[in-house]
PDB file of C-alpha atoms in Angstrom:
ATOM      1  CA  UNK A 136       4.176   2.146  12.595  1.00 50.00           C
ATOM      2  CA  UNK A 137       3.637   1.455  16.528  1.00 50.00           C
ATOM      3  CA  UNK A 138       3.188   4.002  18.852  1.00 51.00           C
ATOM      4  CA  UNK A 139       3.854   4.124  22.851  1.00 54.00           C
ATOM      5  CA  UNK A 140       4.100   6.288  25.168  1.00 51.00           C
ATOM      6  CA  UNK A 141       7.708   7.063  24.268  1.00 59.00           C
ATOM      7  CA  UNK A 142       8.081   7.138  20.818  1.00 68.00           C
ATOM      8  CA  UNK A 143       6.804   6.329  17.469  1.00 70.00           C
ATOM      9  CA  UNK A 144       8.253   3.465  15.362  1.00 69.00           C
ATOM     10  CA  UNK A 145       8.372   2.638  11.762  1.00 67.00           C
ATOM     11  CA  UNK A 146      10.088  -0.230  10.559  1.00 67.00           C
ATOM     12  CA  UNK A 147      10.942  -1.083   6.911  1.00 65.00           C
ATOM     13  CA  UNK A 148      13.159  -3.198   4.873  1.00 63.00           C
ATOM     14  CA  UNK A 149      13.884  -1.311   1.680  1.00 70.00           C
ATOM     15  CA  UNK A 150      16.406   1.446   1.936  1.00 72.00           C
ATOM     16  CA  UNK A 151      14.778   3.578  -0.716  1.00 73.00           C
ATOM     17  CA  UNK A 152      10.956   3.449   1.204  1.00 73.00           C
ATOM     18  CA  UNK A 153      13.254   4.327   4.576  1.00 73.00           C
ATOM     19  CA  UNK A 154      14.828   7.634   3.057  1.00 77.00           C
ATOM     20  CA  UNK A 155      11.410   8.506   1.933  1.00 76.00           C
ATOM     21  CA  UNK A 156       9.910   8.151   5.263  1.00 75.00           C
ATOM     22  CA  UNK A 157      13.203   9.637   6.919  1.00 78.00           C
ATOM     23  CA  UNK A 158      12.776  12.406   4.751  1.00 80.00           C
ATOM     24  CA  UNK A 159       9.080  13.257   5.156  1.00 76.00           C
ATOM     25  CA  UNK A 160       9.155  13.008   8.787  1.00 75.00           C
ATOM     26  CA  UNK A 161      12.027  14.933   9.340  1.00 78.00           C
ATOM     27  CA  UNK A 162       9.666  18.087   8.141  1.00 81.00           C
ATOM     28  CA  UNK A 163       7.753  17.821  11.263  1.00 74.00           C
ATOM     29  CA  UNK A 164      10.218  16.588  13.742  1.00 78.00           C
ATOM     30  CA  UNK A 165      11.928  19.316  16.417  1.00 78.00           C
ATOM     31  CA  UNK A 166      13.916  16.489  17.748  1.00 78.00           C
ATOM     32  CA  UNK A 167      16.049  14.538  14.806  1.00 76.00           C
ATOM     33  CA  UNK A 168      14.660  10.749  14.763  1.00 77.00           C
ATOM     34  CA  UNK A 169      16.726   8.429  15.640  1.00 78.00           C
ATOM     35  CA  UNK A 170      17.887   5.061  12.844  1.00 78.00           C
ATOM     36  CA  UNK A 171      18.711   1.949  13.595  1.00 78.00           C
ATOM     37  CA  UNK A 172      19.924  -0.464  11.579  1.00 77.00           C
ATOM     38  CA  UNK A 173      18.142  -4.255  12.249  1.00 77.00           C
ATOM     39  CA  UNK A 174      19.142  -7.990  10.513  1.00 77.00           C
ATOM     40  CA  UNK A 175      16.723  -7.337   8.224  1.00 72.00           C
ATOM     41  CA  UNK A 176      15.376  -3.734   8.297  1.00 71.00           C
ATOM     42  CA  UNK A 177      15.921  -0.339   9.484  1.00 72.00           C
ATOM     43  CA  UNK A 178      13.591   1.174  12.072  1.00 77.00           C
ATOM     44  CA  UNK A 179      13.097   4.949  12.742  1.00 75.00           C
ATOM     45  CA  UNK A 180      12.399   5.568  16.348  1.00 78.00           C
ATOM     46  CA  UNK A 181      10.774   9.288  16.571  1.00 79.00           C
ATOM     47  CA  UNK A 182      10.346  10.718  20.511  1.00 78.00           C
ATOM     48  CA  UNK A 183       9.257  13.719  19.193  1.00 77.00           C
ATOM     49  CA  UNK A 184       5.251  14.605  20.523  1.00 76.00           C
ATOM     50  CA  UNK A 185       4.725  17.007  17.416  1.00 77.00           C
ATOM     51  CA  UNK A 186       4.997  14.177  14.938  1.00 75.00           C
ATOM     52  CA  UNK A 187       2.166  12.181  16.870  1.00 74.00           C
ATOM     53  CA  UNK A 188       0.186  15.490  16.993  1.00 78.00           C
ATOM     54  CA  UNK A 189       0.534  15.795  13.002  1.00 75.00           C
ATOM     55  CA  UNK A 190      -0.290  12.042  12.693  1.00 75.00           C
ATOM     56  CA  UNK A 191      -3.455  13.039  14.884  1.00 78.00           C
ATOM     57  CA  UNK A 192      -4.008  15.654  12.791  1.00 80.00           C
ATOM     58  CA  UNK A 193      -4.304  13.722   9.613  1.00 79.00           C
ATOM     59  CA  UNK A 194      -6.884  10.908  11.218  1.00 78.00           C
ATOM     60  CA  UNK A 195      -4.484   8.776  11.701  1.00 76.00           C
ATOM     61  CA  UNK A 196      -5.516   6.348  14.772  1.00 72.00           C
ATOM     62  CA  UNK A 197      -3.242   5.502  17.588  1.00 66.00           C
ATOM     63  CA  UNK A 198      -2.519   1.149  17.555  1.00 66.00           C
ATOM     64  CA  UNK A 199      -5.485   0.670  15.501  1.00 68.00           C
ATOM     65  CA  UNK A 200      -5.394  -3.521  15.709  1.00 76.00           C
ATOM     66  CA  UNK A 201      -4.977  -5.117  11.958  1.00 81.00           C
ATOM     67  CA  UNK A 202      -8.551  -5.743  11.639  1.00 83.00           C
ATOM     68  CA  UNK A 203      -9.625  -1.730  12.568  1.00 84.00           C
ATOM     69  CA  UNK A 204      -7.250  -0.376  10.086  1.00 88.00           C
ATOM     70  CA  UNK A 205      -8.964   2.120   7.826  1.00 92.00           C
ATOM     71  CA  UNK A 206      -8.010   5.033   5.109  1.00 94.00           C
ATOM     72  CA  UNK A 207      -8.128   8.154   7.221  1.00 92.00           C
ATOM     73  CA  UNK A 208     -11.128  11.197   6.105  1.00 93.00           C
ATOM     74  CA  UNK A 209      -7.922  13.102   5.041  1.00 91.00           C
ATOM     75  CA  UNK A 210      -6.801  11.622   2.825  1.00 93.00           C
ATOM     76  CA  UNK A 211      -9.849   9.929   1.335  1.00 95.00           C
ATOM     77  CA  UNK A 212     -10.712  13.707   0.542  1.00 94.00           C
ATOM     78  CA  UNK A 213      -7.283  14.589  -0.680  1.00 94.00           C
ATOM     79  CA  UNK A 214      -5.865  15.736  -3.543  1.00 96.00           C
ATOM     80  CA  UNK A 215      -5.390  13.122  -6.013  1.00 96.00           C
ATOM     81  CA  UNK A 216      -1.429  13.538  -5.981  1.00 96.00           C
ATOM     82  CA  UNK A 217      -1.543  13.437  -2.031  1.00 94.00           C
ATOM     83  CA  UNK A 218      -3.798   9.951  -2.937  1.00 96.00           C
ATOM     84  CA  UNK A 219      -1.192   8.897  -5.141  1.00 97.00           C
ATOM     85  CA  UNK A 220       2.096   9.220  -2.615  1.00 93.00           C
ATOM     86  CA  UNK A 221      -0.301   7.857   0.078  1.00 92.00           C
ATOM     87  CA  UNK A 222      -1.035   4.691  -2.355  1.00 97.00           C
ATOM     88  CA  UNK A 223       2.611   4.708  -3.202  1.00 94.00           C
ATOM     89  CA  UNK A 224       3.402   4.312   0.360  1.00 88.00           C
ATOM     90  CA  UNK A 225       0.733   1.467   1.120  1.00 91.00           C
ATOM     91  CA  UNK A 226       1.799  -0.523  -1.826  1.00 94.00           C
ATOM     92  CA  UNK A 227       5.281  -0.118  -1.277  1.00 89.00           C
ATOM     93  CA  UNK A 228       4.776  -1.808   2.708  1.00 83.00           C
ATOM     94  CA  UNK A 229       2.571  -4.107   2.458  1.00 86.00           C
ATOM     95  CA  UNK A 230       1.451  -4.862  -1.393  1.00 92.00           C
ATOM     96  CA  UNK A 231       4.043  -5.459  -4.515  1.00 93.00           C
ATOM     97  CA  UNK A 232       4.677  -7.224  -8.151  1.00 96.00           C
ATOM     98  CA  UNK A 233       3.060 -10.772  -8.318  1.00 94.00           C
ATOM     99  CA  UNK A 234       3.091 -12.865 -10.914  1.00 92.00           C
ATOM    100  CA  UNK A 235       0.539 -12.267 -12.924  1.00 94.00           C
ATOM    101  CA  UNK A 236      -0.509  -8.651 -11.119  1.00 96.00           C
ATOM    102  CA  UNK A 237      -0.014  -5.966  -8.345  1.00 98.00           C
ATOM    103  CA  UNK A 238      -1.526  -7.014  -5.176  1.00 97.00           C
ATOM    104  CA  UNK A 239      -2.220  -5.592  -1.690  1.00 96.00           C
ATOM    105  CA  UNK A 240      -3.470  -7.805   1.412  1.00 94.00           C
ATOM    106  CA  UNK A 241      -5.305  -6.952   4.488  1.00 94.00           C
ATOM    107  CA  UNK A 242      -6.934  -8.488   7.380  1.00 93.00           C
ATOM    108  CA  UNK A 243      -9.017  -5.446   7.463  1.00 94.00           C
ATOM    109  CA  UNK A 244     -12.263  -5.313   4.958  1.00 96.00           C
ATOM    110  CA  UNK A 245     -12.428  -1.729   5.435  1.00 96.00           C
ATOM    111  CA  UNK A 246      -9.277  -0.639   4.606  1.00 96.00           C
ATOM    112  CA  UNK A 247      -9.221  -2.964   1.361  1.00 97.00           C
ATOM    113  CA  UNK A 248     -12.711  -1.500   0.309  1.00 97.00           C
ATOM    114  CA  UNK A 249     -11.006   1.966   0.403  1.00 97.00           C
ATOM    115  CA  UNK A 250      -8.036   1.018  -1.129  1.00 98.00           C
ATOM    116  CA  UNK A 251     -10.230  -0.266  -4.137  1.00 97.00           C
ATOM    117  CA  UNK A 252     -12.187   3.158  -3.983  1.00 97.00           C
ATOM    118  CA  UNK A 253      -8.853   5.346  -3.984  1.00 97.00           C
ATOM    119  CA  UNK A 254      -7.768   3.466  -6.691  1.00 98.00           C
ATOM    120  CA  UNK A 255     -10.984   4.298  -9.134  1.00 97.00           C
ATOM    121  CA  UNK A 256     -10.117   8.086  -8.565  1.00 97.00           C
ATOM    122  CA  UNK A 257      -7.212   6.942 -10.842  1.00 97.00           C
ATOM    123  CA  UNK A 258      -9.036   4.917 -12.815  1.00 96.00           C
ATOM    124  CA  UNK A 259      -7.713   1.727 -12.000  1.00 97.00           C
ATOM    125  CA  UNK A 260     -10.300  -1.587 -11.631  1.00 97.00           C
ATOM    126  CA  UNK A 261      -9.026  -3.706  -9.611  1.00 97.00           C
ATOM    127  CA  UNK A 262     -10.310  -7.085  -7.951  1.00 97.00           C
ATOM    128  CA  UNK A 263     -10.916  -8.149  -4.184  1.00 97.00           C
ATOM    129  CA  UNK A 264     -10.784 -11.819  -3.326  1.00 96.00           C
ATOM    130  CA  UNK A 265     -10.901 -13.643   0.419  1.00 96.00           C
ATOM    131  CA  UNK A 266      -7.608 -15.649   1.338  1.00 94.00           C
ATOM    132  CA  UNK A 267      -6.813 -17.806   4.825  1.00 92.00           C
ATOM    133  CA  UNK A 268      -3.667 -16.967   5.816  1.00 87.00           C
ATOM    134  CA  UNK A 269      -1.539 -18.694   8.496  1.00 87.00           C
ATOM    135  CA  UNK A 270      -1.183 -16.352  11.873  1.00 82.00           C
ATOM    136  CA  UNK A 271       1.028 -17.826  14.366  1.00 85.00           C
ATOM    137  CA  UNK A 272      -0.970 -21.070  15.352  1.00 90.00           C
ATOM    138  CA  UNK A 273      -4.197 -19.968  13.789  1.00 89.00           C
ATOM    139  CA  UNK A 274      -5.477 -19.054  10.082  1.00 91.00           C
ATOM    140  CA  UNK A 275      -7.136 -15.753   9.501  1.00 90.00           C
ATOM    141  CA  UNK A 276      -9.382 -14.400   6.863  1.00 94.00           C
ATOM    142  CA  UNK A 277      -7.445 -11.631   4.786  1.00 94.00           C
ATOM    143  CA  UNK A 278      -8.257 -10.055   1.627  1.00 96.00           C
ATOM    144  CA  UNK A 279      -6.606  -9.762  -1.049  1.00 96.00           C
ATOM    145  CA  UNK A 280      -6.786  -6.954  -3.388  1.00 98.00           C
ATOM    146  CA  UNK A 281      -5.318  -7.593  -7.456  1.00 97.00           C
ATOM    147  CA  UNK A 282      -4.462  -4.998 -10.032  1.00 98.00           C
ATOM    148  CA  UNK A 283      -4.340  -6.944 -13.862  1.00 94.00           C
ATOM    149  CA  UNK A 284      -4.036  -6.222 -17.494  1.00 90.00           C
ATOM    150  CA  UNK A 285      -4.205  -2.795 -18.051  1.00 92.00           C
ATOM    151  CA  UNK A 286      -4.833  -1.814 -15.105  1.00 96.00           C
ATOM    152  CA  UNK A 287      -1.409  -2.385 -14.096  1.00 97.00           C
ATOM    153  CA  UNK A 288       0.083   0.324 -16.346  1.00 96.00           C
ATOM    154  CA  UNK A 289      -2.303   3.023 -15.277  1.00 97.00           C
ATOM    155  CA  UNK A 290      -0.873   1.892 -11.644  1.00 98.00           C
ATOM    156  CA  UNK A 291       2.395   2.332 -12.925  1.00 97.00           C
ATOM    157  CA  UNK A 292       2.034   5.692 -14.545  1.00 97.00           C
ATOM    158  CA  UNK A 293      -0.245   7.265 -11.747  1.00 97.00           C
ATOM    159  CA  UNK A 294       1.430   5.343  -8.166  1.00 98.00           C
ATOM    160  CA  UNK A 295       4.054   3.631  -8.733  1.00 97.00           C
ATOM    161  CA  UNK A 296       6.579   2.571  -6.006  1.00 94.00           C
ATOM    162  CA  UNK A 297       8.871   3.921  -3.514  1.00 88.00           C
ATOM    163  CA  UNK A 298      11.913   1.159  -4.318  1.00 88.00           C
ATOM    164  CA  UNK A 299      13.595   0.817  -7.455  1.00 89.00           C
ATOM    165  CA  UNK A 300      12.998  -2.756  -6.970  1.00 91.00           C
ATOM    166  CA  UNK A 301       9.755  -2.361  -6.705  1.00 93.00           C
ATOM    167  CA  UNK A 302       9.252  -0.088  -9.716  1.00 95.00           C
ATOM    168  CA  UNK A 303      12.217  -2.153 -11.937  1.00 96.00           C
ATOM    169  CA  UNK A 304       9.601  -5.681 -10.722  1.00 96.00           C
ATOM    170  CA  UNK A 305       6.227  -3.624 -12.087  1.00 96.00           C
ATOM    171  CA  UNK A 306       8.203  -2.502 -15.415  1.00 95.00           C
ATOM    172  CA  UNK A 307       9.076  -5.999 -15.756  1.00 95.00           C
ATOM    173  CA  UNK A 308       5.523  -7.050 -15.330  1.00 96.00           C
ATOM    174  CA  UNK A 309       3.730  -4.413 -17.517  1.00 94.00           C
ATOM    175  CA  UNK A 310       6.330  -6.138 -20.388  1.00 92.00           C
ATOM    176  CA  UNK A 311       4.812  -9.567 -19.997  1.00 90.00           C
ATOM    177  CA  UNK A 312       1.062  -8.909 -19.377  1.00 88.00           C
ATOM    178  CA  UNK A 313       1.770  -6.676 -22.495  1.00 78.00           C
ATOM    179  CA  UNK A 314       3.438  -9.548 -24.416  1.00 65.00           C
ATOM    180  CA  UNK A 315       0.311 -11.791 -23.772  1.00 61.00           C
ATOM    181  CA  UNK A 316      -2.508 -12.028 -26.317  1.00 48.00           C
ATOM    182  CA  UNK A 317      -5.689  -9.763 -24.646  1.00 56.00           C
ATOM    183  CA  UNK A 318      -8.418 -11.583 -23.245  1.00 56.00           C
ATOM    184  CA  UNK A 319     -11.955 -10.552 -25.005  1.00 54.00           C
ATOM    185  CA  UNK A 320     -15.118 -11.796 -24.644  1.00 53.00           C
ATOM    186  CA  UNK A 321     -16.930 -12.536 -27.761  1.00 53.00           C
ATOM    187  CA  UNK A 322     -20.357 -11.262 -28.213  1.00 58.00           C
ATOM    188  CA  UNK A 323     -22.643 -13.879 -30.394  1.00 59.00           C
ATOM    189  CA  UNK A 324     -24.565 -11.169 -32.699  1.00 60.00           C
ATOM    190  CA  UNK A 325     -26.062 -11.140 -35.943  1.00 59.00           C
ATOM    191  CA  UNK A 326     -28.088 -14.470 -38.144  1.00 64.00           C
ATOM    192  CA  UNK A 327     -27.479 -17.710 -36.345  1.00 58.00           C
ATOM    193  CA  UNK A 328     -27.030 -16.924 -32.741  1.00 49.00           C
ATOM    194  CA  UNK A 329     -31.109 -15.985 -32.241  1.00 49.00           C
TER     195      UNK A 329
END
């Protein structure tokens, strides 16, 4: 979301992820938000001050840049199914189904760090890697976190998605890493190997 002095604004293009959001911050509006329907995705402008005061409230920091973006104490401390609809929401913006996983990105090492933490409350392993990514004329470092093998159905059963699409992409996933043949490493014991 962006924030002015004005209103508050949260863009998205699925319409599932938009109810959601509509829905939520409805509960803390006085004034109704406002929705308006873009090319490619709907935005929800809220002028409402006692939204930005609740935001406040949970740690959330006003126009933190990309690279400052962090996992408020709240939430971090939360209950695990107040960790799991906060995960849903941060996968469902900015991570999804891959090919061969579930994957969130970041230009912010913090954030993905406690991502990866929130995720182990769950039980989930999942793997960080560094990728350049193009930024208007420059390339920037971003990381790249990946959820794989079985990981991907305890993501399923404990997070999930907002979207239908979303969830209907993971199913379809979970079907074809569970298809493959499992990957195990072979321990050399007993005569022969020593």
């Amino acid at each position: 979301f962006r924030h002015n002095k004005n209103a508050i604004s949260f863009a998205g293009g699925d319409h599932d992820t938009f109810s959601f959001a509509l829905r939520e911050l409805s509960k803390h509006c006085q004034k109704t938000p406002s929705v308006i329907r873009k090319t490619n995705h709907w935005e929800l402008r809220v002028t409402d001050p006692t939204v930005w005061s609740w935001l406040e409230g949970l740690g959330i920091k006003n126009n933190a840049g990309s690279h400052d973006k962090e996992i408020p104490p709240s939430i971090l401390t939360a209950s695990r199914s107040n960790a799991a609809v906060f995960l849903k929401g941060l996968f469902e913006t900015d991570g999804g189904v891959e090919h061969k996983s579930i994957g969130y990105s970041s230009v912010s090492k913090t954030l993905i760090t406690q991502v990866q933490q929130l995720l182990l409350r769950f039980g989930i392993i999942s793997k960080v890697r560094d990728k350049h990514v193009k930024y208007k004329d420059t390339r920037r470092l971003a990381y790249v976190l990946s959820i794989s093998t079985h990981n991907i159905d305890i993501f399923i059963r404990e997070i999930g998605f907002f979207s239908a699409r979303k969830n209907l992409a993971a199913a379809k996933l979970q079907q074809r890493v569970g298809e493959r043949a499992p990957n195990l490493d072979i321990l050399p014991l007993g005569p022969g190997f020593y």
